[in-house]
Amino acid sequence: MKLKALLVIDMQNDYFEGGAFPLWNTQQTLDNVQVAIAKAVQQNITVIHIQHVADEKMGIAPFFNAQTPGVQIHSDILAAADNAPVVVKTYADAFEGTQLQQLLQSMGCEELLVCGMMTQNCVTHTAISKTAEDYQVSILSDCCTTTDEMIHNIALHGVSTRVTLVTTEQALG
């Protein structure tokens, strides 16, 4: 059996109602990601939180600025996997400039299940990263969202030739 990791990308307060950049379908996505985390934990699959923090050298960003409530990972997601490591990134690709690759290698990971926000940006950029080519990669299509349904579906279709699209049920039972 291949060692898997569930990458939970940018499930941060700014993307939810009341945040600086609320997305479409966030409550359903939150519910689905919580289910995926619970199933992963039950199967001893490592969960890794990925958190985007805007690069302060670039000035004030529209969202995810350090030391703001919006940059924090949603409390329900943290509670679902409270002991999970957090990898902080400043680029869409969660491998770029982070310790993610070293963490995955240290655990002997061979397969990645990718989910989170935003579908067309950080989720797909991480899934098709040059570094991700070292892994069997699947995107949990029911555990992602973005600005609207059309962009979400276009992004998933666009990446479907490079990575497998699965539901939580298909990937984790």
Short mmCIF file of N, CA and C in Angstrom, two decimals:
data_model
loop_
_atom_site.label_atom_id
_atom_site.label_comp_id
_atom_site.label_asym_id
_atom_site.label_seq_id
_atom_site.Cartn_x
_atom_site.Cartn_y
_atom_site.Cartn_z
N MET A 1 0.84 -1.19 0.00
CA MET A 1 0.00 0.00 0.00
C MET A 1 0.88 1.25 0.00
N LYS A 2 0.55 2.20 -0.85
CA LYS A 2 1.31 3.44 -0.94
C LYS A 2 0.99 4.35 0.24
N LEU A 3 2.03 5.00 0.77
CA LEU A 3 1.81 5.98 1.82
C LEU A 3 1.26 7.26 1.19
N LYS A 4 0.16 7.74 1.77
CA LYS A 4 -0.55 8.90 1.24
C LYS A 4 -0.47 10.07 2.21
N ALA A 5 -0.66 11.26 1.65
CA ALA A 5 -0.84 12.47 2.45
C ALA A 5 -2.00 13.26 1.87
N LEU A 6 -2.78 13.84 2.74
CA LEU A 6 -3.87 14.74 2.34
C LEU A 6 -3.38 16.17 2.54
N LEU A 7 -3.23 16.90 1.44
CA LEU A 7 -2.83 18.31 1.51
C LEU A 7 -4.08 19.17 1.52
N VAL A 8 -4.27 19.92 2.59
CA VAL A 8 -5.44 20.78 2.76
C VAL A 8 -4.95 22.22 2.57
N ILE A 9 -5.25 22.78 1.41
CA ILE A 9 -4.64 24.04 0.97
C ILE A 9 -5.54 25.25 1.24
N ASP A 10 -5.00 26.21 1.95
CA ASP A 10 -5.57 27.56 2.09
C ASP A 10 -7.02 27.61 2.56
N MET A 11 -7.38 26.74 3.48
CA MET A 11 -8.72 26.79 4.07
C MET A 11 -8.68 27.85 5.17
N GLN A 12 -8.58 29.11 4.73
CA GLN A 12 -8.31 30.23 5.63
C GLN A 12 -9.49 31.19 5.71
N ASN A 13 -9.57 31.89 6.82
CA ASN A 13 -10.72 32.73 7.13
C ASN A 13 -11.05 33.77 6.06
N ASP A 14 -10.08 34.34 5.39
CA ASP A 14 -10.37 35.36 4.38
C ASP A 14 -11.25 34.84 3.24
N TYR A 15 -11.27 33.53 3.03
CA TYR A 15 -12.08 32.96 1.95
C TYR A 15 -13.51 32.65 2.37
N PHE A 16 -13.82 32.82 3.64
CA PHE A 16 -15.16 32.52 4.15
C PHE A 16 -15.96 33.80 4.37
N GLU A 17 -17.27 33.64 4.56
CA GLU A 17 -18.15 34.77 4.82
C GLU A 17 -17.57 35.64 5.92
N GLY A 18 -17.52 36.94 5.68
CA GLY A 18 -16.94 37.88 6.62
C GLY A 18 -15.46 38.12 6.39
N GLY A 19 -14.84 37.32 5.53
CA GLY A 19 -13.43 37.47 5.21
C GLY A 19 -13.22 38.49 4.10
N ALA A 20 -11.98 38.76 3.78
CA ALA A 20 -11.63 39.78 2.78
C ALA A 20 -11.95 39.35 1.35
N PHE A 21 -12.05 38.04 1.08
CA PHE A 21 -12.30 37.56 -0.29
C PHE A 21 -13.12 36.27 -0.24
N PRO A 22 -14.40 36.36 0.16
CA PRO A 22 -15.21 35.15 0.29
C PRO A 22 -15.44 34.48 -1.07
N LEU A 23 -15.36 33.17 -1.06
CA LEU A 23 -15.51 32.37 -2.27
C LEU A 23 -16.90 31.76 -2.35
N TRP A 24 -17.16 31.11 -3.48
CA TRP A 24 -18.41 30.40 -3.73
C TRP A 24 -18.39 29.05 -3.01
N ASN A 25 -19.53 28.63 -2.49
CA ASN A 25 -19.73 27.27 -1.99
C ASN A 25 -18.80 26.90 -0.83
N THR A 26 -18.47 27.87 0.00
CA THR A 26 -17.50 27.60 1.07
C THR A 26 -18.03 26.68 2.15
N GLN A 27 -19.31 26.79 2.51
CA GLN A 27 -19.81 25.93 3.59
C GLN A 27 -19.82 24.47 3.17
N GLN A 28 -20.26 24.19 1.95
CA GLN A 28 -20.26 22.80 1.47
C GLN A 28 -18.82 22.27 1.36
N THR A 29 -17.93 23.12 0.88
CA THR A 29 -16.53 22.72 0.77
C THR A 29 -15.95 22.45 2.15
N LEU A 30 -16.23 23.31 3.11
CA LEU A 30 -15.77 23.11 4.49
C LEU A 30 -16.27 21.78 5.03
N ASP A 31 -17.56 21.51 4.84
CA ASP A 31 -18.14 20.25 5.32
C ASP A 31 -17.45 19.06 4.66
N ASN A 32 -17.25 19.14 3.35
CA ASN A 32 -16.62 18.03 2.62
C ASN A 32 -15.17 17.81 3.05
N VAL A 33 -14.44 18.90 3.25
CA VAL A 33 -13.04 18.76 3.68
C VAL A 33 -12.97 18.16 5.08
N GLN A 34 -13.89 18.54 5.94
CA GLN A 34 -13.91 17.94 7.28
C GLN A 34 -14.14 16.43 7.20
N VAL A 35 -15.02 15.99 6.31
CA VAL A 35 -15.25 14.56 6.11
C VAL A 35 -13.98 13.89 5.59
N ALA A 36 -13.33 14.53 4.60
CA ALA A 36 -12.09 13.96 4.05
C ALA A 36 -11.01 13.84 5.12
N ILE A 37 -10.88 14.87 5.95
CA ILE A 37 -9.88 14.82 7.03
C ILE A 37 -10.21 13.69 7.99
N ALA A 38 -11.47 13.57 8.37
CA ALA A 38 -11.87 12.51 9.31
C ALA A 38 -11.56 11.13 8.75
N LYS A 39 -11.86 10.93 7.47
CA LYS A 39 -11.57 9.63 6.83
C LYS A 39 -10.06 9.40 6.74
N ALA A 40 -9.31 10.44 6.44
CA ALA A 40 -7.85 10.31 6.36
C ALA A 40 -7.28 9.94 7.73
N VAL A 41 -7.72 10.64 8.76
CA VAL A 41 -7.23 10.36 10.11
C VAL A 41 -7.57 8.92 10.51
N GLN A 42 -8.79 8.50 10.19
CA GLN A 42 -9.24 7.14 10.51
C GLN A 42 -8.35 6.09 9.82
N GLN A 43 -7.83 6.42 8.62
CA GLN A 43 -7.00 5.49 7.85
C GLN A 43 -5.50 5.73 8.06
N ASN A 44 -5.15 6.54 9.04
CA ASN A 44 -3.75 6.87 9.34
C ASN A 44 -3.03 7.50 8.16
N ILE A 45 -3.76 8.31 7.39
CA ILE A 45 -3.19 9.09 6.30
C ILE A 45 -2.79 10.44 6.89
N THR A 46 -1.58 10.85 6.65
CA THR A 46 -1.10 12.12 7.18
C THR A 46 -1.86 13.28 6.55
N VAL A 47 -2.32 14.19 7.38
CA VAL A 47 -2.96 15.43 6.93
C VAL A 47 -1.93 16.54 7.09
N ILE A 48 -1.80 17.36 6.06
CA ILE A 48 -0.89 18.50 6.11
C ILE A 48 -1.67 19.75 5.74
N HIS A 49 -1.68 20.72 6.66
CA HIS A 49 -2.30 22.01 6.38
C HIS A 49 -1.31 22.86 5.60
N ILE A 50 -1.79 23.50 4.56
CA ILE A 50 -0.99 24.45 3.80
C ILE A 50 -1.63 25.82 4.02
N GLN A 51 -0.83 26.78 4.44
CA GLN A 51 -1.32 28.12 4.77
C GLN A 51 -0.58 29.16 3.94
N HIS A 52 -1.35 29.98 3.24
CA HIS A 52 -0.74 31.05 2.45
C HIS A 52 -0.64 32.31 3.31
N VAL A 53 0.54 32.89 3.35
CA VAL A 53 0.75 34.17 4.02
C VAL A 53 1.36 35.10 2.97
N ALA A 54 0.70 36.24 2.76
CA ALA A 54 1.17 37.18 1.75
C ALA A 54 2.60 37.63 2.07
N ASP A 55 3.40 37.77 1.04
CA ASP A 55 4.78 38.20 1.17
C ASP A 55 4.80 39.69 1.52
N GLU A 56 5.23 40.01 2.73
CA GLU A 56 5.23 41.40 3.20
C GLU A 56 6.12 42.30 2.36
N LYS A 57 7.14 41.73 1.72
CA LYS A 57 8.03 42.53 0.86
C LYS A 57 7.30 43.09 -0.35
N MET A 58 6.16 42.49 -0.67
CA MET A 58 5.37 42.94 -1.82
C MET A 58 4.34 44.00 -1.42
N GLY A 59 4.30 44.37 -0.14
CA GLY A 59 3.34 45.36 0.33
C GLY A 59 2.08 44.68 0.85
N ILE A 60 1.10 45.49 1.20
CA ILE A 60 -0.17 44.97 1.71
C ILE A 60 -0.90 44.26 0.58
N ALA A 61 -1.32 43.03 0.84
CA ALA A 61 -2.07 42.25 -0.14
C ALA A 61 -3.58 42.41 0.12
N PRO A 62 -4.40 42.03 -0.86
CA PRO A 62 -5.85 42.13 -0.66
C PRO A 62 -6.36 41.21 0.45
N PHE A 63 -5.63 40.12 0.71
CA PHE A 63 -6.00 39.19 1.77
C PHE A 63 -4.79 38.35 2.16
N PHE A 64 -4.93 37.57 3.23
CA PHE A 64 -3.89 36.69 3.77
C PHE A 64 -2.67 37.45 4.28
N ASN A 65 -2.88 38.65 4.78
CA ASN A 65 -1.77 39.40 5.37
C ASN A 65 -1.44 38.83 6.75
N ALA A 66 -0.16 38.76 7.05
CA ALA A 66 0.30 38.23 8.34
C ALA A 66 -0.34 39.01 9.48
N GLN A 67 -0.53 38.32 10.58
CA GLN A 67 -1.06 38.93 11.80
C GLN A 67 -2.49 39.45 11.66
N THR A 68 -3.26 38.93 10.70
CA THR A 68 -4.67 39.30 10.57
C THR A 68 -5.52 38.06 10.83
N PRO A 69 -6.77 38.25 11.28
CA PRO A 69 -7.64 37.08 11.49
C PRO A 69 -7.87 36.29 10.19
N GLY A 70 -7.86 36.97 9.06
CA GLY A 70 -8.14 36.32 7.79
C GLY A 70 -7.09 35.32 7.35
N VAL A 71 -5.86 35.49 7.78
CA VAL A 71 -4.78 34.59 7.38
C VAL A 71 -4.85 33.25 8.13
N GLN A 72 -5.57 33.22 9.22
CA GLN A 72 -5.64 32.01 10.05
C GLN A 72 -6.40 30.89 9.34
N ILE A 73 -5.95 29.67 9.52
CA ILE A 73 -6.68 28.50 9.01
C ILE A 73 -7.99 28.41 9.77
N HIS A 74 -9.07 28.10 9.05
CA HIS A 74 -10.41 28.01 9.65
C HIS A 74 -10.36 27.08 10.86
N SER A 75 -10.97 27.50 11.94
CA SER A 75 -10.90 26.76 13.20
C SER A 75 -11.46 25.34 13.08
N ASP A 76 -12.49 25.14 12.26
CA ASP A 76 -13.06 23.80 12.10
C ASP A 76 -12.06 22.87 11.41
N ILE A 77 -11.27 23.40 10.51
CA ILE A 77 -10.27 22.60 9.80
C ILE A 77 -9.13 22.25 10.76
N LEU A 78 -8.69 23.23 11.53
CA LEU A 78 -7.65 22.94 12.53
C LEU A 78 -8.13 21.91 13.54
N ALA A 79 -9.37 22.02 13.97
CA ALA A 79 -9.91 21.08 14.96
C ALA A 79 -10.00 19.66 14.40
N ALA A 80 -10.28 19.55 13.10
CA ALA A 80 -10.42 18.24 12.47
C ALA A 80 -9.08 17.50 12.41
N ALA A 81 -7.99 18.24 12.32
CA ALA A 81 -6.65 17.64 12.28
C ALA A 81 -5.72 18.52 13.11
N ASP A 82 -5.94 18.49 14.41
CA ASP A 82 -5.25 19.43 15.29
C ASP A 82 -3.77 19.17 15.46
N ASN A 83 -3.30 17.98 15.17
CA ASN A 83 -1.87 17.70 15.29
C ASN A 83 -1.15 17.72 13.95
N ALA A 84 -1.86 18.11 12.90
CA ALA A 84 -1.26 18.11 11.56
C ALA A 84 -0.23 19.22 11.43
N PRO A 85 0.86 18.92 10.71
CA PRO A 85 1.84 19.98 10.46
C PRO A 85 1.24 21.07 9.57
N VAL A 86 1.77 22.28 9.72
CA VAL A 86 1.36 23.41 8.88
C VAL A 86 2.56 23.85 8.07
N VAL A 87 2.39 23.88 6.76
CA VAL A 87 3.42 24.37 5.85
C VAL A 87 2.97 25.75 5.37
N VAL A 88 3.78 26.76 5.62
CA VAL A 88 3.46 28.13 5.22
C VAL A 88 4.11 28.41 3.87
N LYS A 89 3.32 29.00 2.97
CA LYS A 89 3.80 29.31 1.62
C LYS A 89 3.50 30.75 1.26
N THR A 90 4.20 31.24 0.24
CA THR A 90 3.94 32.58 -0.30
C THR A 90 3.63 32.53 -1.79
N TYR A 91 3.70 31.35 -2.39
CA TYR A 91 3.40 31.16 -3.81
C TYR A 91 2.21 30.22 -3.95
N ALA A 92 1.59 30.20 -5.13
CA ALA A 92 0.47 29.30 -5.39
C ALA A 92 0.89 27.84 -5.25
N ASP A 93 2.06 27.50 -5.72
CA ASP A 93 2.61 26.15 -5.64
C ASP A 93 3.12 25.91 -4.21
N ALA A 94 2.48 25.00 -3.50
CA ALA A 94 2.84 24.75 -2.10
C ALA A 94 4.23 24.15 -1.92
N PHE A 95 4.85 23.71 -3.01
CA PHE A 95 6.22 23.20 -2.93
C PHE A 95 7.25 24.33 -3.03
N GLU A 96 6.88 25.42 -3.67
CA GLU A 96 7.83 26.50 -3.97
C GLU A 96 8.24 27.26 -2.71
N GLY A 97 9.52 27.15 -2.37
CA GLY A 97 10.06 27.89 -1.24
C GLY A 97 9.61 27.40 0.12
N THR A 98 9.13 26.14 0.19
CA THR A 98 8.67 25.59 1.47
C THR A 98 9.41 24.30 1.79
N GLN A 99 9.08 23.74 2.92
CA GLN A 99 9.66 22.46 3.35
C GLN A 99 8.74 21.28 3.02
N LEU A 100 7.72 21.49 2.18
CA LEU A 100 6.76 20.43 1.90
C LEU A 100 7.42 19.18 1.32
N GLN A 101 8.28 19.34 0.35
CA GLN A 101 8.94 18.18 -0.26
C GLN A 101 9.74 17.39 0.77
N GLN A 102 10.48 18.08 1.63
CA GLN A 102 11.28 17.40 2.65
C GLN A 102 10.37 16.65 3.64
N LEU A 103 9.26 17.28 4.00
CA LEU A 103 8.31 16.64 4.91
C LEU A 103 7.75 15.36 4.29
N LEU A 104 7.32 15.44 3.04
CA LEU A 104 6.75 14.26 2.37
C LEU A 104 7.79 13.16 2.21
N GLN A 105 9.02 13.54 1.85
CA GLN A 105 10.08 12.55 1.70
C GLN A 105 10.41 11.88 3.04
N SER A 106 10.41 12.66 4.12
CA SER A 106 10.75 12.11 5.43
C SER A 106 9.73 11.07 5.89
N MET A 107 8.50 11.18 5.41
CA MET A 107 7.47 10.20 5.78
C MET A 107 7.34 9.07 4.77
N GLY A 108 8.12 9.14 3.68
CA GLY A 108 8.06 8.10 2.66
C GLY A 108 6.79 8.15 1.82
N CYS A 109 6.22 9.32 1.69
CA CYS A 109 4.97 9.50 0.96
C CYS A 109 5.15 9.22 -0.54
N GLU A 110 4.16 8.56 -1.11
CA GLU A 110 4.17 8.28 -2.55
C GLU A 110 2.94 8.83 -3.27
N GLU A 111 1.90 9.14 -2.53
CA GLU A 111 0.64 9.58 -3.13
C GLU A 111 0.10 10.81 -2.42
N LEU A 112 -0.38 11.77 -3.20
CA LEU A 112 -0.95 13.00 -2.65
C LEU A 112 -2.42 13.11 -3.01
N LEU A 113 -3.23 13.44 -2.02
CA LEU A 113 -4.61 13.81 -2.23
C LEU A 113 -4.67 15.31 -1.94
N VAL A 114 -5.08 16.09 -2.92
CA VAL A 114 -5.01 17.54 -2.83
C VAL A 114 -6.42 18.12 -2.78
N CYS A 115 -6.63 19.07 -1.86
CA CYS A 115 -7.92 19.74 -1.78
C CYS A 115 -7.73 21.14 -1.21
N GLY A 116 -8.77 21.96 -1.29
CA GLY A 116 -8.74 23.28 -0.69
C GLY A 116 -9.17 24.39 -1.61
N MET A 117 -8.55 25.54 -1.42
CA MET A 117 -8.97 26.78 -2.07
C MET A 117 -7.75 27.48 -2.66
N MET A 118 -7.80 28.12 -3.73
CA MET A 118 -8.78 28.19 -4.79
C MET A 118 -8.44 27.15 -5.84
N THR A 119 -9.49 26.57 -6.42
CA THR A 119 -9.32 25.46 -7.36
C THR A 119 -8.34 25.81 -8.46
N GLN A 120 -8.55 26.95 -9.13
CA GLN A 120 -7.76 27.30 -10.32
C GLN A 120 -6.40 27.88 -9.98
N ASN A 121 -6.11 28.06 -8.73
CA ASN A 121 -4.85 28.69 -8.36
C ASN A 121 -4.01 27.72 -7.52
N CYS A 122 -4.09 27.81 -6.22
CA CYS A 122 -3.18 27.04 -5.36
C CYS A 122 -3.41 25.54 -5.43
N VAL A 123 -4.65 25.10 -5.60
CA VAL A 123 -4.92 23.66 -5.69
C VAL A 123 -4.27 23.09 -6.95
N THR A 124 -4.59 23.68 -8.11
CA THR A 124 -4.04 23.13 -9.35
C THR A 124 -2.54 23.37 -9.48
N HIS A 125 -2.05 24.52 -9.03
CA HIS A 125 -0.62 24.79 -9.14
C HIS A 125 0.20 23.82 -8.29
N THR A 126 -0.33 23.44 -7.16
CA THR A 126 0.36 22.45 -6.33
C THR A 126 0.27 21.07 -6.97
N ALA A 127 -0.91 20.73 -7.46
CA ALA A 127 -1.12 19.39 -8.04
C ALA A 127 -0.25 19.15 -9.28
N ILE A 128 0.00 20.20 -10.06
CA ILE A 128 0.80 20.02 -11.29
C ILE A 128 2.20 20.62 -11.17
N SER A 129 2.60 20.90 -9.95
CA SER A 129 3.95 21.39 -9.70
C SER A 129 4.98 20.42 -10.27
N LYS A 130 6.08 20.94 -10.72
CA LYS A 130 7.18 20.08 -11.18
C LYS A 130 7.57 19.10 -10.08
N THR A 131 7.59 19.56 -8.84
CA THR A 131 7.95 18.69 -7.71
C THR A 131 6.89 17.62 -7.48
N ALA A 132 5.63 17.93 -7.73
CA ALA A 132 4.54 16.96 -7.53
C ALA A 132 4.65 15.77 -8.48
N GLU A 133 5.45 15.91 -9.53
CA GLU A 133 5.63 14.80 -10.46
C GLU A 133 6.29 13.59 -9.79
N ASP A 134 6.86 13.78 -8.61
CA ASP A 134 7.45 12.68 -7.85
C ASP A 134 6.39 11.80 -7.19
N TYR A 135 5.12 12.20 -7.25
CA TYR A 135 4.04 11.53 -6.54
C TYR A 135 2.90 11.16 -7.49
N GLN A 136 2.09 10.20 -7.05
CA GLN A 136 0.81 9.96 -7.70
C GLN A 136 -0.14 10.99 -7.09
N VAL A 137 -0.70 11.87 -7.91
CA VAL A 137 -1.50 13.00 -7.41
C VAL A 137 -2.95 12.88 -7.86
N SER A 138 -3.84 13.09 -6.90
CA SER A 138 -5.28 13.18 -7.18
C SER A 138 -5.81 14.44 -6.51
N ILE A 139 -6.78 15.07 -7.16
CA ILE A 139 -7.50 16.20 -6.56
C ILE A 139 -8.86 15.70 -6.12
N LEU A 140 -9.22 15.99 -4.87
CA LEU A 140 -10.55 15.69 -4.37
C LEU A 140 -11.49 16.78 -4.88
N SER A 141 -12.17 16.50 -5.97
CA SER A 141 -12.95 17.53 -6.67
C SER A 141 -14.10 18.09 -5.84
N ASP A 142 -14.61 17.31 -4.89
CA ASP A 142 -15.70 17.78 -4.04
C ASP A 142 -15.19 18.54 -2.82
N CYS A 143 -13.89 18.70 -2.71
CA CYS A 143 -13.28 19.38 -1.57
C CYS A 143 -12.49 20.61 -2.01
N CYS A 144 -12.92 21.22 -3.09
CA CYS A 144 -12.27 22.43 -3.61
C CYS A 144 -13.34 23.45 -3.96
N THR A 145 -12.94 24.69 -3.98
CA THR A 145 -13.84 25.75 -4.45
C THR A 145 -13.02 26.94 -4.89
N THR A 146 -13.73 27.89 -5.52
CA THR A 146 -13.10 29.12 -5.96
C THR A 146 -14.16 30.21 -6.04
N THR A 147 -13.95 31.20 -6.90
CA THR A 147 -14.84 32.35 -6.95
C THR A 147 -16.24 32.02 -7.43
N ASP A 148 -16.37 31.05 -8.33
CA ASP A 148 -17.70 30.63 -8.77
C ASP A 148 -17.63 29.23 -9.36
N GLU A 149 -18.79 28.65 -9.60
CA GLU A 149 -18.86 27.27 -10.07
C GLU A 149 -18.23 27.08 -11.45
N MET A 150 -18.42 28.05 -12.34
CA MET A 150 -17.87 27.90 -13.67
C MET A 150 -16.34 27.85 -13.65
N ILE A 151 -15.70 28.75 -12.93
CA ILE A 151 -14.23 28.76 -12.85
C ILE A 151 -13.74 27.46 -12.19
N HIS A 152 -14.45 27.01 -11.17
CA HIS A 152 -14.11 25.75 -10.50
C HIS A 152 -14.11 24.60 -11.52
N ASN A 153 -15.19 24.49 -12.28
CA ASN A 153 -15.31 23.39 -13.25
C ASN A 153 -14.30 23.51 -14.39
N ILE A 154 -14.06 24.73 -14.87
CA ILE A 154 -13.06 24.93 -15.92
C ILE A 154 -11.68 24.51 -15.43
N ALA A 155 -11.34 24.90 -14.21
CA ALA A 155 -10.02 24.56 -13.65
C ALA A 155 -9.86 23.05 -13.51
N LEU A 156 -10.88 22.38 -13.01
CA LEU A 156 -10.80 20.92 -12.86
C LEU A 156 -10.68 20.25 -14.21
N HIS A 157 -11.44 20.70 -15.19
CA HIS A 157 -11.36 20.12 -16.53
C HIS A 157 -9.95 20.35 -17.11
N GLY A 158 -9.43 21.55 -16.92
CA GLY A 158 -8.11 21.89 -17.46
C GLY A 158 -7.00 21.03 -16.91
N VAL A 159 -7.09 20.67 -15.65
CA VAL A 159 -6.03 19.90 -15.00
C VAL A 159 -6.26 18.39 -15.13
N SER A 160 -7.40 17.99 -15.61
CA SER A 160 -7.78 16.57 -15.62
C SER A 160 -6.90 15.69 -16.50
N THR A 161 -6.16 16.28 -17.42
CA THR A 161 -5.25 15.47 -18.24
C THR A 161 -3.92 15.21 -17.53
N ARG A 162 -3.69 15.92 -16.43
CA ARG A 162 -2.41 15.80 -15.71
C ARG A 162 -2.53 15.05 -14.39
N VAL A 163 -3.68 15.16 -13.73
CA VAL A 163 -3.89 14.50 -12.44
C VAL A 163 -5.27 13.85 -12.44
N THR A 164 -5.45 12.90 -11.55
CA THR A 164 -6.72 12.21 -11.41
C THR A 164 -7.68 13.05 -10.59
N LEU A 165 -8.92 13.15 -11.04
CA LEU A 165 -9.97 13.81 -10.27
C LEU A 165 -10.83 12.74 -9.63
N VAL A 166 -10.99 12.84 -8.32
CA VAL A 166 -11.79 11.86 -7.58
C VAL A 166 -12.63 12.59 -6.54
N THR A 167 -13.66 11.91 -6.07
CA THR A 167 -14.42 12.43 -4.93
C THR A 167 -13.80 11.88 -3.65
N THR A 168 -14.20 12.43 -2.54
CA THR A 168 -13.73 11.92 -1.26
C THR A 168 -14.10 10.45 -1.11
N GLU A 169 -15.32 10.12 -1.48
CA GLU A 169 -15.78 8.74 -1.38
C GLU A 169 -14.91 7.80 -2.22
N GLN A 170 -14.57 8.20 -3.42
CA GLN A 170 -13.74 7.36 -4.29
C GLN A 170 -12.33 7.19 -3.72
N ALA A 171 -11.78 8.26 -3.17
CA ALA A 171 -10.39 8.22 -2.69
C ALA A 171 -10.24 7.61 -1.30
N LEU A 172 -11.24 7.86 -0.45
CA LEU A 172 -11.08 7.49 0.97
C LEU A 172 -12.17 6.56 1.50
N GLY A 173 -13.12 6.21 0.62
CA GLY A 173 -14.19 5.28 1.02
C GLY A 173 -15.24 5.86 1.91
#
